[in-house]
Each structure stands twice: as C-alpha cells, then as structure tokens.
Short mmCIF file of C-alpha atoms and ligand atoms in Angstrom, two decimals:
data_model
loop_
_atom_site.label_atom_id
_atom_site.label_comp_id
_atom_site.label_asym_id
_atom_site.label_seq_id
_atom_site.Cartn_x
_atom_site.Cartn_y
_atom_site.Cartn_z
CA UNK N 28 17.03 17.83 48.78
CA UNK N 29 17.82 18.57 44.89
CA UNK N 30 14.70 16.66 43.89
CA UNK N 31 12.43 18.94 46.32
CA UNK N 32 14.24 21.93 44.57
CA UNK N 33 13.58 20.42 41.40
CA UNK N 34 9.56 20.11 42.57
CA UNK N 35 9.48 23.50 43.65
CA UNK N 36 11.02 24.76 40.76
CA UNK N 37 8.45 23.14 38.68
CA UNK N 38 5.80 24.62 40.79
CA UNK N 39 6.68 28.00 40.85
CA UNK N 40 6.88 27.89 36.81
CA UNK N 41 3.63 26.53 36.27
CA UNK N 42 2.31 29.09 38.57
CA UNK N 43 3.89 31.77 36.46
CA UNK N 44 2.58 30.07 33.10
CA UNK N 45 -0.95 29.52 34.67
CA UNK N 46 -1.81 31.50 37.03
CA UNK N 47 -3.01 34.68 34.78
CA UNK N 48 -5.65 31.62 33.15
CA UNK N 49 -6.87 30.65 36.46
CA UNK N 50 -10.59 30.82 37.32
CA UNK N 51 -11.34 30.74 33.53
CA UNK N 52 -12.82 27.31 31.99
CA UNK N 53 -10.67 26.67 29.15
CA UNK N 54 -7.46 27.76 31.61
CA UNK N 55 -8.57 25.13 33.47
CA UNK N 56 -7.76 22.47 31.02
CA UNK N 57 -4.40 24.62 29.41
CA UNK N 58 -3.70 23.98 32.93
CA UNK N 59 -3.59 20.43 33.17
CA UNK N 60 -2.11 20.48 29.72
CA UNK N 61 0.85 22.39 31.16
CA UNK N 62 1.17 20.67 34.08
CA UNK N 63 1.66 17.25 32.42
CA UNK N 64 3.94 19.08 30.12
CA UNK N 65 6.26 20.04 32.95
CA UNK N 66 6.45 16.86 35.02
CA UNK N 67 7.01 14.71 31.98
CA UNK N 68 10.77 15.68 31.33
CA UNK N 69 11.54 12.27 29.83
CA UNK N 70 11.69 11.74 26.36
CA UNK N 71 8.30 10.44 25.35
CA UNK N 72 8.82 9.32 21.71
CA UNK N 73 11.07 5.92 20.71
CA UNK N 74 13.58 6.74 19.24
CA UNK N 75 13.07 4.15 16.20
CA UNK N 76 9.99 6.71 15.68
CA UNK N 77 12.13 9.69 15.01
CA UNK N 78 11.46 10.81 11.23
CA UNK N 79 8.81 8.61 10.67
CA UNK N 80 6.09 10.54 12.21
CA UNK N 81 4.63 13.04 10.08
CA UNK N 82 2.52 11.19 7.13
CA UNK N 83 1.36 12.92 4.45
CA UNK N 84 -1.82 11.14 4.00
CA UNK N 85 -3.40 12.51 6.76
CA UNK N 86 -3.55 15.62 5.20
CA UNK N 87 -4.65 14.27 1.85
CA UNK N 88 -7.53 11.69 3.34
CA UNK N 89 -9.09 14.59 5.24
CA UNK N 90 -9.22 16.78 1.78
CA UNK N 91 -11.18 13.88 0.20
CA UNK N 92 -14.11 14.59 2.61
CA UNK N 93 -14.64 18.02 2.20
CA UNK N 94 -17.76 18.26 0.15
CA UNK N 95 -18.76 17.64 -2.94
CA UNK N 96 -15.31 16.08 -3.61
CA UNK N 97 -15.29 12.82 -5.66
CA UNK N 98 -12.61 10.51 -4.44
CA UNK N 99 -10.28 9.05 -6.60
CA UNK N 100 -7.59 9.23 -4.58
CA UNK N 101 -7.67 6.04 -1.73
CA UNK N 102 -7.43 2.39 -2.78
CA UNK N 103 -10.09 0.85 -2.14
CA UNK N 104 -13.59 -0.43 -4.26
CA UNK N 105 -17.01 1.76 -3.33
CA UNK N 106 -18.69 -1.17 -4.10
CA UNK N 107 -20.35 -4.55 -2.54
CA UNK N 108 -17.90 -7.86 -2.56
CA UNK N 109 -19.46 -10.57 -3.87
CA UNK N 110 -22.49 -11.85 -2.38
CA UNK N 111 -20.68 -15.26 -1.79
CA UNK N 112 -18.16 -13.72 0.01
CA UNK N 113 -20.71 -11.55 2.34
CA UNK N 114 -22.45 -14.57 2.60
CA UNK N 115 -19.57 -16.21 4.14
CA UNK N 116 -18.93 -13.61 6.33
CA UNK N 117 -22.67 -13.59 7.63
CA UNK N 118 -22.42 -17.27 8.19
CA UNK N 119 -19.58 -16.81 10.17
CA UNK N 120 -21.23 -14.15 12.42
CA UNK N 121 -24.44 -15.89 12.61
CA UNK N 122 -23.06 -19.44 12.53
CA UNK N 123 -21.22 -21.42 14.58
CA UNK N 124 -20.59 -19.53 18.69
CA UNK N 125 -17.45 -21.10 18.79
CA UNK N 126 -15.81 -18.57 16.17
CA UNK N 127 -16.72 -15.47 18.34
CA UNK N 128 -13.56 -16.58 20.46
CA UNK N 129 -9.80 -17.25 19.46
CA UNK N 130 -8.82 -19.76 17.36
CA UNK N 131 -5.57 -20.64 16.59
CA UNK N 132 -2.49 -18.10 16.86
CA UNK N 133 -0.81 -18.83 13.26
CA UNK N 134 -4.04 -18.87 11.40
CA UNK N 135 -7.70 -20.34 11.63
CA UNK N 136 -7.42 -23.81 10.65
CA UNK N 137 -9.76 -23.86 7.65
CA UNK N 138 -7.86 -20.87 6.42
CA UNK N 139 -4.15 -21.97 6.68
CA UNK N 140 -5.82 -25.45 4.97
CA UNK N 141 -7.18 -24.01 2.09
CA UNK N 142 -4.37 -21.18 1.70
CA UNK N 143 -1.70 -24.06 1.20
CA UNK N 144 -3.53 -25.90 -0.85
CA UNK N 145 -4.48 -22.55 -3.02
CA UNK N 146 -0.91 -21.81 -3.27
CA UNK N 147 0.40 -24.53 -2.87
CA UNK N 148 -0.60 -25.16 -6.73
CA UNK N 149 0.04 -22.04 -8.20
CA UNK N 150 3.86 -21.94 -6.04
CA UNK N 151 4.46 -25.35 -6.98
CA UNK N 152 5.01 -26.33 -3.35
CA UNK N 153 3.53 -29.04 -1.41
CA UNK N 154 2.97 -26.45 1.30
CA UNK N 155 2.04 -27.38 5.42
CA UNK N 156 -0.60 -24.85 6.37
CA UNK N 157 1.14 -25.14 10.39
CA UNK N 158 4.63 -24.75 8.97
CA UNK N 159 4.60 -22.36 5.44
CA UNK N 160 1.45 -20.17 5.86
CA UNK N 161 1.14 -16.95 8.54
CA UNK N 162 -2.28 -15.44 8.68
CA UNK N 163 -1.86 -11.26 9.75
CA UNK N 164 -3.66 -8.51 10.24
CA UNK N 165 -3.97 -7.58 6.57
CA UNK N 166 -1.46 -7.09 4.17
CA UNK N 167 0.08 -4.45 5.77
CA UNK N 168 0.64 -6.18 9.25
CA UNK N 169 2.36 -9.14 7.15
CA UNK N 170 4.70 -7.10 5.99
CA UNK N 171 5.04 -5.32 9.56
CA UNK N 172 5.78 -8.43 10.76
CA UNK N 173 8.08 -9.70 8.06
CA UNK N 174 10.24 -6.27 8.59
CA UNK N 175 10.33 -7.24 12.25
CA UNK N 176 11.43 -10.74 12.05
CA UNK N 177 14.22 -10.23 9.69
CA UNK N 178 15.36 -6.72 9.52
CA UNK N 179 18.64 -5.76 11.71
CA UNK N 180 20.19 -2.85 12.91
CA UNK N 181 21.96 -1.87 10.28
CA UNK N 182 20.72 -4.14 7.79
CA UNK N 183 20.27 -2.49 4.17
CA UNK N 184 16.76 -2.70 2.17
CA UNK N 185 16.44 -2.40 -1.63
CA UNK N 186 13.40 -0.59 -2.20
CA UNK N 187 12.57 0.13 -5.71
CA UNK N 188 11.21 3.15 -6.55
CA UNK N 189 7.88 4.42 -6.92
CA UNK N 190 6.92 2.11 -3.87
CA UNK N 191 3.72 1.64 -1.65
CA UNK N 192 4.87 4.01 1.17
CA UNK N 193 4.84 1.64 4.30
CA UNK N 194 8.01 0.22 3.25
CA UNK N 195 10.70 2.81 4.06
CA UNK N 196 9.00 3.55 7.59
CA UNK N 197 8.85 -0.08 8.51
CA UNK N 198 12.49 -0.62 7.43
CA UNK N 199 13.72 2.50 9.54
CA UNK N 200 11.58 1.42 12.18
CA UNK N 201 13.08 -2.35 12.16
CA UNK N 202 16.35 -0.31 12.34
CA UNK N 203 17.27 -0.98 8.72
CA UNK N 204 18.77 1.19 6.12
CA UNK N 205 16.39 1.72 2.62
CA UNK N 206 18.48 1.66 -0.05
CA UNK N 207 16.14 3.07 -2.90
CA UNK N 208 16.47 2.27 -7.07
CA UNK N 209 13.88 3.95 -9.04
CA UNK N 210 12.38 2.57 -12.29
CA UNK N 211 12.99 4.59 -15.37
CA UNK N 212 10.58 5.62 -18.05
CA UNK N 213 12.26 4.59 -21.20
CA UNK N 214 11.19 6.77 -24.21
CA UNK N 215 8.26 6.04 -26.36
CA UNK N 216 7.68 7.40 -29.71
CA UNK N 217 5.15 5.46 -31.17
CA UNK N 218 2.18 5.18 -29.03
CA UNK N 219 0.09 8.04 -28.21
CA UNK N 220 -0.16 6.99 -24.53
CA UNK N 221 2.84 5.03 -22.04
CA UNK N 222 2.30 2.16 -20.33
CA UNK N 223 3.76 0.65 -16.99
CA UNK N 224 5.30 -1.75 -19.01
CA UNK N 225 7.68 1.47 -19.86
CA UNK N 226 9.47 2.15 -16.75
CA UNK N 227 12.02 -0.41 -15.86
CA UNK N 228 14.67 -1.46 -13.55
CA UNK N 229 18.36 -0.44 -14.70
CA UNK N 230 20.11 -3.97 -14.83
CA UNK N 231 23.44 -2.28 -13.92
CA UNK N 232 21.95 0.24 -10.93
CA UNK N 233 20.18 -2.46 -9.44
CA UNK N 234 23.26 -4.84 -9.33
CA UNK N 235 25.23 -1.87 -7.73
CA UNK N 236 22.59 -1.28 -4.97
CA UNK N 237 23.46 -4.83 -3.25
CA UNK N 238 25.93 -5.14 -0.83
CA UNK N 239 27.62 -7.31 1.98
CA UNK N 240 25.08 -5.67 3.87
CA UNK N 241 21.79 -6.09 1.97
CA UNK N 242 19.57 -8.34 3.86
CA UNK N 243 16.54 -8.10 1.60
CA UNK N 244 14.57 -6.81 -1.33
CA UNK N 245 11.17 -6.10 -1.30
CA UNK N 246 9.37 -6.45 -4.41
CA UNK N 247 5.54 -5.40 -5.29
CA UNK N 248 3.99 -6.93 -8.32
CA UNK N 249 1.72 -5.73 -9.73
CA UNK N 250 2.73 -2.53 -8.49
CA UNK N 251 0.64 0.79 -6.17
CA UNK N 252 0.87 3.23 -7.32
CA UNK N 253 2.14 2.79 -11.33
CA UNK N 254 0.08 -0.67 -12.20
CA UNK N 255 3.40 -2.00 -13.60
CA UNK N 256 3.33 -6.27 -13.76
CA UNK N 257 6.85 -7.19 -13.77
CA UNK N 258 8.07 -9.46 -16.42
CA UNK N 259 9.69 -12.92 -15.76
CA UNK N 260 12.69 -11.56 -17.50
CA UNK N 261 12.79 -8.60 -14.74
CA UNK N 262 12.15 -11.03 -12.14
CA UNK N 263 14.83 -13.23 -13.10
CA UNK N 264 17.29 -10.22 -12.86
CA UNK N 265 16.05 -9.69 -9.15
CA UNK N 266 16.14 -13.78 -8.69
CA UNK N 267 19.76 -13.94 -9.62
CA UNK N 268 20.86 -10.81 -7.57
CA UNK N 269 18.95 -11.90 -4.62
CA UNK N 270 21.01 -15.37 -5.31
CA UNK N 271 24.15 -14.11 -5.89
CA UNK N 272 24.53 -11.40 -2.84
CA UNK N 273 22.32 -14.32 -0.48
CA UNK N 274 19.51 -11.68 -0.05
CA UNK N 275 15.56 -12.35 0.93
CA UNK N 276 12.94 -11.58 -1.42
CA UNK N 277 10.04 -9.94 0.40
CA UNK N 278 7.11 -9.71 -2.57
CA UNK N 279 3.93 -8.04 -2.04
CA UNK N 280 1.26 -9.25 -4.52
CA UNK N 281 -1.43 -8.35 -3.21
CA UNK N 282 -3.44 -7.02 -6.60
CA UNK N 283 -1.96 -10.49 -7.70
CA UNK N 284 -5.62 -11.06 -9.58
CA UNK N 285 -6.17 -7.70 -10.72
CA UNK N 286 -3.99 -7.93 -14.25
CA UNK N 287 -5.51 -6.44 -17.77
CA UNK N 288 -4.82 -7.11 -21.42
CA UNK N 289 -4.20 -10.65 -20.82
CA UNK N 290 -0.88 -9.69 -18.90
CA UNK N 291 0.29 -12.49 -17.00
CA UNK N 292 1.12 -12.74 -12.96
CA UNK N 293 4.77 -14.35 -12.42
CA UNK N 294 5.35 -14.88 -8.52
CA UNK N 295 8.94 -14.47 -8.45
CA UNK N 296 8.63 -18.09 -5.59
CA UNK N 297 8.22 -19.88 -8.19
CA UNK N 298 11.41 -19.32 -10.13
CA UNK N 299 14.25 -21.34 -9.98
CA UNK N 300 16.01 -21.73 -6.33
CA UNK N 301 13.38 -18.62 -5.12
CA UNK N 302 10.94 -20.10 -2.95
CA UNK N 303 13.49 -20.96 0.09
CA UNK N 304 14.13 -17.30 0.51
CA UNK N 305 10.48 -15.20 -0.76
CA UNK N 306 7.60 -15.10 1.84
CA UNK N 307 4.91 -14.03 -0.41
CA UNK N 308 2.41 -11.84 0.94
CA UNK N 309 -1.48 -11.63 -0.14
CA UNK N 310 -4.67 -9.77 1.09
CA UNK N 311 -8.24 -10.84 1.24
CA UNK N 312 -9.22 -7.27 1.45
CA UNK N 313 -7.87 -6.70 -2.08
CA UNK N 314 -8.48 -10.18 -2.92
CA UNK N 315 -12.49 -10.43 -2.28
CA UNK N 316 -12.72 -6.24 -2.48
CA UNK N 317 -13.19 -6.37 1.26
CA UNK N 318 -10.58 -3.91 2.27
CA UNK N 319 -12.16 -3.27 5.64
CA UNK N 320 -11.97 -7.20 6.84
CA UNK N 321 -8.47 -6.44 7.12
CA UNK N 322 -6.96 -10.71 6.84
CA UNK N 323 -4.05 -10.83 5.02
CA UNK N 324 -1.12 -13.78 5.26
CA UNK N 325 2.19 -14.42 4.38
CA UNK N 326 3.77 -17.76 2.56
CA UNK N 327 7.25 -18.94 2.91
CA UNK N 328 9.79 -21.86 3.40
CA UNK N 329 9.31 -23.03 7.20
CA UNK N 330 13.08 -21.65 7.89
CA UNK N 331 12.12 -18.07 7.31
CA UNK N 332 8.14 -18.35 8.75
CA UNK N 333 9.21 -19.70 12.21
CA UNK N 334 10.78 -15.80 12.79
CA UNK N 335 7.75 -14.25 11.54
CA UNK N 336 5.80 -16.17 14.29
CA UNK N 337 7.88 -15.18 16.83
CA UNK N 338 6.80 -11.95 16.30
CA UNK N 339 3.54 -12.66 15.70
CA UNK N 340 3.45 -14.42 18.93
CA UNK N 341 4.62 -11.10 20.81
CA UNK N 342 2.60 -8.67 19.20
CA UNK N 343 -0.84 -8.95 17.83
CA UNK N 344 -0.88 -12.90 18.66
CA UNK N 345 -4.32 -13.36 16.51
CA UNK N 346 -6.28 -12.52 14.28
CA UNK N 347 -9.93 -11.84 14.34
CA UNK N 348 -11.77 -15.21 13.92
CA UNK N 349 -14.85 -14.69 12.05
CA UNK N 350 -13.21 -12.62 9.04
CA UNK N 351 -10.97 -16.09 8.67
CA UNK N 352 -13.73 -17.92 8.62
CA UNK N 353 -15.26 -16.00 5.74
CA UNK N 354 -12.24 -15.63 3.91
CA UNK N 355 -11.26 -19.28 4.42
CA UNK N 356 -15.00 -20.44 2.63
CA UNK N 357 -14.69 -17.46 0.03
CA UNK N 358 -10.95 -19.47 -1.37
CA UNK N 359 -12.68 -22.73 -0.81
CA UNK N 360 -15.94 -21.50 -3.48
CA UNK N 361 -13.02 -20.60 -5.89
CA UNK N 362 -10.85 -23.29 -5.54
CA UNK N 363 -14.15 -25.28 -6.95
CA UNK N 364 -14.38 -22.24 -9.80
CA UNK N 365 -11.04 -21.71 -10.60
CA UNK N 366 -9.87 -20.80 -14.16
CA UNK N 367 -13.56 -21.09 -15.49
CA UNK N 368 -15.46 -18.22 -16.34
CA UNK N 369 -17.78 -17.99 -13.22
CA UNK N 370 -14.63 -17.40 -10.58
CA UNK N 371 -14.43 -13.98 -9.23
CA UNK N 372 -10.71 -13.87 -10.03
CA UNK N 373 -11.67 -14.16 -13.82
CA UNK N 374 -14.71 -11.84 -13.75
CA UNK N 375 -13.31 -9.09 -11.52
CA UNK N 376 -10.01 -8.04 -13.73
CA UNK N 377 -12.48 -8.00 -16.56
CA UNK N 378 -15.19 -5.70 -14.68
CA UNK N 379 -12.30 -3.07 -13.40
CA UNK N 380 -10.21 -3.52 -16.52
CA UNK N 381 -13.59 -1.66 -18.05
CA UNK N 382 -13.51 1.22 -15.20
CA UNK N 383 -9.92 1.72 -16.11
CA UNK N 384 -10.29 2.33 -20.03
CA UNK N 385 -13.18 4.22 -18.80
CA UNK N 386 -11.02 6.15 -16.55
CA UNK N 387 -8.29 6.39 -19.22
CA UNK N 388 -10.65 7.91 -22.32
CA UNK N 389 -12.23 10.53 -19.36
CA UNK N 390 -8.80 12.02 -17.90
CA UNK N 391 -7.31 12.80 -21.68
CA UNK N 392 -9.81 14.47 -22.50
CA UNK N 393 -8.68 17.32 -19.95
CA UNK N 394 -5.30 16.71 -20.84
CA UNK N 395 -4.69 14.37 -17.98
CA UNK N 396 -2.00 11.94 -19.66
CA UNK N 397 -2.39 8.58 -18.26
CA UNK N 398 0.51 5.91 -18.00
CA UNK N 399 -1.80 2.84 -19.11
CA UNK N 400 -1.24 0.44 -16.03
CA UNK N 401 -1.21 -3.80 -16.81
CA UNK N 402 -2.33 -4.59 -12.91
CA UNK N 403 -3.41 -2.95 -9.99
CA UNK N 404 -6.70 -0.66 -9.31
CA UNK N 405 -4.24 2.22 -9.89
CA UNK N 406 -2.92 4.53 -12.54
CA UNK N 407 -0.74 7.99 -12.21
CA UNK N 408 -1.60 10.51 -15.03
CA UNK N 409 1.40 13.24 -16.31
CA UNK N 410 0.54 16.54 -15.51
CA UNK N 411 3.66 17.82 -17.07
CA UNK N 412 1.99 19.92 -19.14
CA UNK N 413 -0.08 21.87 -15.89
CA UNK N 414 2.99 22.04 -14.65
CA UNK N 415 4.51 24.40 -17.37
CA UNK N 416 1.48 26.25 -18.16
CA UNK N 417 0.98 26.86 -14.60
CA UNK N 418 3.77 26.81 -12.33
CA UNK N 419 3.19 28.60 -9.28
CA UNK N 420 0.18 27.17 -8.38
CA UNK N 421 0.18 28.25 -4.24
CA UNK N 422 1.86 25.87 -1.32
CA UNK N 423 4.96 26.34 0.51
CA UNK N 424 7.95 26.68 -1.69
CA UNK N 425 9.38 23.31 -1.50
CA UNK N 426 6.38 21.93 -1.56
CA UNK N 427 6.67 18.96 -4.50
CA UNK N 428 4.63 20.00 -7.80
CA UNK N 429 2.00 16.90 -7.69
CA UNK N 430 1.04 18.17 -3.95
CA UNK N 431 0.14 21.69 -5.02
CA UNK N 432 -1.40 20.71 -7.88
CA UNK N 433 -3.79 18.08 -6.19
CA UNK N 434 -4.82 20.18 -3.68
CA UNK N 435 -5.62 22.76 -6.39
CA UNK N 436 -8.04 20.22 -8.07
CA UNK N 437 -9.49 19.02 -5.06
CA UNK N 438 -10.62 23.09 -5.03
CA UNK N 439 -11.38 23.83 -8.00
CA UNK N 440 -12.09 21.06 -9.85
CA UNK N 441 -13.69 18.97 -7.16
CA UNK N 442 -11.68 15.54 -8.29
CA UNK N 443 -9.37 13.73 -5.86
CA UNK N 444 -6.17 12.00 -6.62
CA UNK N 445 -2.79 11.25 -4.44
CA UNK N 446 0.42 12.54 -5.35
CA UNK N 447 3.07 10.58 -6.41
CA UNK N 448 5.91 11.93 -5.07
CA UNK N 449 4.78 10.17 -1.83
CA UNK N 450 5.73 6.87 -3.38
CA UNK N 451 9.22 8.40 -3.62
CA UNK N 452 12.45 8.76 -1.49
CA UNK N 453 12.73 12.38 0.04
CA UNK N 454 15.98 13.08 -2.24
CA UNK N 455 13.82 11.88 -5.47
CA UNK N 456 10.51 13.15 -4.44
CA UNK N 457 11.07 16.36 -6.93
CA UNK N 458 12.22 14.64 -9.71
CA UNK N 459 8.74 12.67 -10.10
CA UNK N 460 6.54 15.63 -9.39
CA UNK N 461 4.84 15.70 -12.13
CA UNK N 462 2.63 12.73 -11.70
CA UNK N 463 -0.39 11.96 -9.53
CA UNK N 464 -2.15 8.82 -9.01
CA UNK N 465 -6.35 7.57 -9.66
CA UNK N 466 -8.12 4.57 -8.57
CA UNK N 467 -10.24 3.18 -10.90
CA UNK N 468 -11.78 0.41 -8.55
CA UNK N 469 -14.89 2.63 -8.57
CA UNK N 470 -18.18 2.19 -9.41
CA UNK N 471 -20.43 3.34 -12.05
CA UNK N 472 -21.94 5.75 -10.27
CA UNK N 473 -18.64 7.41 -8.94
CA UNK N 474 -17.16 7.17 -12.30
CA UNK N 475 -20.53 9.18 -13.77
CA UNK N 476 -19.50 12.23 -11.04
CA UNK N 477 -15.94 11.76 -12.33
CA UNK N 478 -17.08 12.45 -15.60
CA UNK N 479 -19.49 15.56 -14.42
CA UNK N 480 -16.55 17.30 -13.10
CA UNK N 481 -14.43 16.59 -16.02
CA UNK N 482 -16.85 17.95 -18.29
CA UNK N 483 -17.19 20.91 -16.18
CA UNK N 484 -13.67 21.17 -16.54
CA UNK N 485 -13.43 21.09 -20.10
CA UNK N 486 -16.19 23.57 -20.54
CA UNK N 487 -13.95 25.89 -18.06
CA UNK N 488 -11.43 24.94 -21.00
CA UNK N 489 -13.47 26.39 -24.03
CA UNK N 490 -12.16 29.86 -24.97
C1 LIG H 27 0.86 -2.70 -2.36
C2 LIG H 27 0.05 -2.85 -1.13
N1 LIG H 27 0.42 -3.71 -0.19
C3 LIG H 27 -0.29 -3.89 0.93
C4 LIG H 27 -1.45 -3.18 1.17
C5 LIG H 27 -2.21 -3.38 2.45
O1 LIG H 27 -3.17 -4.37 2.32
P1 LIG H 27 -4.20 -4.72 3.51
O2 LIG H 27 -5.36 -3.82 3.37
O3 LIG H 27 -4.54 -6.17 3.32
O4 LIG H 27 -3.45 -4.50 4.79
C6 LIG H 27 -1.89 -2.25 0.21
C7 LIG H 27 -3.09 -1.43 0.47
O5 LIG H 27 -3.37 -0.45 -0.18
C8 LIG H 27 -1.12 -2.08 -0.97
O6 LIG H 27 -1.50 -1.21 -1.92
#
C-alpha cells in the first residue's frame, strides 16, 4: 500500500516537472533525465568517493587545447621513443599470435625475468620475478594497488609535500588518513637562481608526523612537480624513521633515469634494513618515453607483494600483453648497453638535461624565476614577483594565486603551465601559490613556439 503511494507520488511530480516540456524534442530527453532522477532515491556515489571527486586537472587539460596554446603544462614527451623500443612494440603486434591473448596474471614472463634481473643488480637483491616483481597498469595503477593492499581504515599516510596529486585521493579512498609535511625552501644568497636541492625535509617535523598509527610513507624521488633528487643523507632520515615507528616505505621513482648535473639516483631499498619493507615502483611509459603504453610494476620483499596480488587478482587481473612484450625486449637491449654511452638511459638525461637549460635561459628572460630541478622532466618557476605587481588578476576570490595566474597566460600569453598549489594539501595550497610548474620533455620544435611567445611577451614588456 505505502509503496503504491510512494509510486504515485512519484508520478504525479514528474508530471508536474514535465508535463509543460511535453511534445517538445529536447523535453523529451529532460524527461527521461528527470524520471531517472526521481526513481533513483538511493545514494548513488560510494561513500569512500566523497571529497575526492572534483579534480582540478580537468579544467586545466581542456585549457591546453584551446588554440594556438603551446603546452607546457602535462608530463609527457611530444616526441618518438626510441626506434628500438617501437620496434619492439611492432614485433610484438606483428609477431608471435600467441601474445594477442592473456598471459600470465602477475606479469608476462619475459618481463618479470628481465625486471628482476634489472633490479635485481641495481637493489642488490637476488630477486624471483614470480615472488618480488608485480607488473600494473602503469605507474599509477601500482601505486593504486599498493594503497589498496596495505592501507586500513584509519591507517595514517605521510605524504610529503609538494606531491604528485594521486596520492592523497588514493589514501582517502583506501580509507587512510594523509598526514602531509611539506619541504622547505631554505634561503639562498649566493646564487642567482634556487635549485631543488634547496627545499628540504625538517628533521624534527618529519619525526613528529609518525605515529602508533602511521602505516606508511610514500616517497617520490626524483620528485613531480619540483625535480628535487633526494640525498642519501635525506633518505637515511626517512630509513631510520620508517625503522624506528615499523612503517612501509612506498617510493615512486619513476623519472629514476631522468637525473642532470651528474646528480646521483639513491633507491632508498637499497639502504640498510630497507628493502623488506619498500616496494619500489617504476614506469615504462616514463622509462622508454612511451607514456601512452601505460606498463608500469612494482618491486618488493615477497611478504609485502603477495597483498598487492591479491588485489591485483580482484581488480584489473592483467595487463595488456603485447606492451609487456615490448617493454620486456626494450630492458633486455639495455641490459646489453648498460652504463656505456649508447644506452638510452645515458643518452636521454643528457638530451632533456639540454631542453631544460634551454627552458631555464627562455623563462628568465620574462622574469619567470625557475627553481633549477636535478631530476624529473619538470620544473616550477616563482612568479612572486607577478604576483605583487599584479594581484588581482580575475578568478573567484579564493581561488589560489598560481590558478589565476595560469589561466591568465594561457590567454594572453598563449603558454601553458600547471599550478602548483595542486601538488599541495587544501590547508597549504595558499601558502605555495606563487609557483607554477613546466615540462621540459619537449621537443625542439615545441620549445621554438615556447620561445615565439616569450619573445612576444617581452616585446609586450618594452616601454
Ligand atoms: C611521480 C609520478 N608517479 C607516477 C606517474 C604515473 O605513471 P604511469 O604513466 O606509468 O602510470 C606519474 C605520471 O605523471 C608521475 O609523475
């Protein structure tokens, strides 16, 4: 009886709410729309979604393609991988049938081979590619699955601050709590520019960030979006914490080849008592600049991997065979070149270290102030100085400084970058306003527009 009151109900307020449209085309559809609107009474969304659905990249990515915009904003290289890799990749395709169907859950078996072997050197672990390597869905769906496998309810996070976005939304979504710790800029008198190397971890606010309740760290070395390589002294700060409060390491090193000025890569695995509680997590896409083949993989002791699988197991299951393939014969061609001077992980830092000095001399000379970045394809210019001589450029009123100012050179000045405040903690977001973020994995030809707008710029400039 009360559900047929409940029907009729509904009906009689979708006729009022439809009726005047009816007949019309489009109140035809507004119609249906309303319809399913009224039936559906349940809550639709999860509730581990709540908060975590607006992303400001949407808004940002669909600026970059209005026209006549050069983008400098996303992360990723506008130019060919090497031909050995697409050669790979064609073999695969063209190859063998067999790899057109699944292969193994945990990994394609060449890959996992070659990936422990890879590693397995440069960890210092004899590593078993069925027991200590996890192939994903990129990068990004290692670290999905990572956050999945051993994030709690309740569990705390240490994120430190500016960080590659993803990682507060998976935490909240694993039901964890992100505890954030920011790296600070120490001052710099003598040089003329800073450099990542500049903003460091607080010894003491780190240490006070862990609790009883911390169940891991995640680190990212070399870092998106400030380039910053952390030292072996820094890591063995974050070593002995993790040690001391019995806390997983989660790294991300995914730009792991990408380091300039002879800085060196430390995995923080391969420091004393830290590989039985790091899974290390690499990408092919950043690794071969092949963003779009999307293989990434995560290494670890066996004790924490076997949870990853598990989830693995119940959610995407596999990964796309042929891109393994390809990515499996691209590591074994440098595994044969490695360390000499015709490997792709010794020629590409040198190639990009050249777009970013390029990059670098361009933006100061519109009073962009880079932060000179030792890794990454990334570097975040001040803007401080915009930000004083013009203040109220338009956006809503708390709209973060970096947002309105992007969107403002997007319009006038044609040039795209990402703000940084999106690598920041809601409460912290306003306090590092005043820097936005380039990708210098570009090639010649984009950086030659870069420099046509900026020249157009600096003419606007002249008196
Ligand atoms: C720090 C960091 N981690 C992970 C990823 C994701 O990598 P993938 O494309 O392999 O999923 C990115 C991509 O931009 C990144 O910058």
């Amino acid at each position: 009886m009360a559900l047929g009151g409940m029907f009729r109900n509904a009906a009689a307020i979708y006729l009022h709410l439809v009726g005047p449209f009816r007949g019309k085309k489009s109140g035809a559809s507004l119609a249906r729309c309303l319809h399913q609107t009224l039936v559906m009474t349940k809550q639709l969304q999860a509730r581990r979604l709540n908060g975590i659905d607006h992303n400001p990249w949407v808004e940002f990515v669909k600026l970059a393609s209005e026209a006549d915009v050069v983008n400098l904003g996303q992360g990723f290289p506008d130019f060919a991988p090497p031909d050995f890799a697409v050669e790979a990749f064609q073999h695969a395709v063209s190859g063998d049938f067999m790899l057109n169907q699944y292969t193994k859950a945990f990994g394609y078996p060449p890959l996992t081979k070659i990936l422990a072997s890879f590693f397995g050197k440069l960890l210092g672990q004899d590593m078993d590619p069925l027991k200590n390597v996890l192939v994903t869905v990129g990068a990004y769906g290692a670290l999905f699955t990572a956050f999945q496998a051993l994030v709690d309810e309740g569990d705390e996070v240490i994120i430190i601050e500016p960080f590659f976005d993803c990682y507060e939304p998976m935490t909240l979504m694993a039901g964890g709590r992100p505890v954030f710790v920011s790296l600070k800029l120490s001052p710099n008198q003598d040089r003329e520019l800073d450099s990542s190397s500049n903003w460091q971890l607080d010894p003491t606010e780190l240490a006070s960030k862990f609790t009883s309740r911390t169940k891991a760290l995640i680190l990212n070395t070399p870092n998106n979006p400030l380039g910053k390589v952390f030292s072996r002294a820094e890591l063995e700060l974050v070593a002995s914490l993790c040690q001391q409060h019995d806390v997983v390491c989660i790294t991300d090193e995914v730009y792991q080849w990408l380091v300039y000025d002879g800085c060196q890569h430390v995995s923080i695995a391969t420091l004393p008592g830290m590989w039985e509680r790091t899974l290390t997590i690499g990408s092919a896409g950043k690794t071969f600049s092949a963003t779009g083949w999307k293989v990434g993989w995560v290494l670890g002791p066996e004790s924490l991997l076997k949870h990853l699988r598990t989830v693995h197991q119940n959610s995407i299951f596999h990964c796309p065979t042929q891109a393994q393939a390809a990515v499996a014969q691209s590591f074994e061609r440098e595994q044969l070149h490695f360390g000499q001077p015709s490997s792709y992980f010794v020629q590409l830092p040198q190639a990009i270290q050249r777009c970013r000095d390029h990059m670098i001399q361009s933006l100061k000379s519109v009073g962009l102030r880079p932060v000179i970045p030792q890794g990454s394809y990334f570097l975040i210019t001040d803007i401080s100085e915009f930000k004083s001589k013009m203040p109220n450029l338009p956006g809503a009123a708390d709209e973060p400084y970096d947002r309105r100012f992007v969107k403002w050179m997007i319009k006038n000045k044609g040039l795209m970058a990402i703000p940084v405040s999106i690598f920041y903690s809601v409460p912290h977001q306003k306090l590092f306003d005043h820097y936005i973020r380039f990708c210098f994995m570009k090639d010649e030809s984009t950086l030659q527009a870069m420099d046509k707008k900026l020249q157009k710029w600096k003419d606007d400039l002249r008196p």
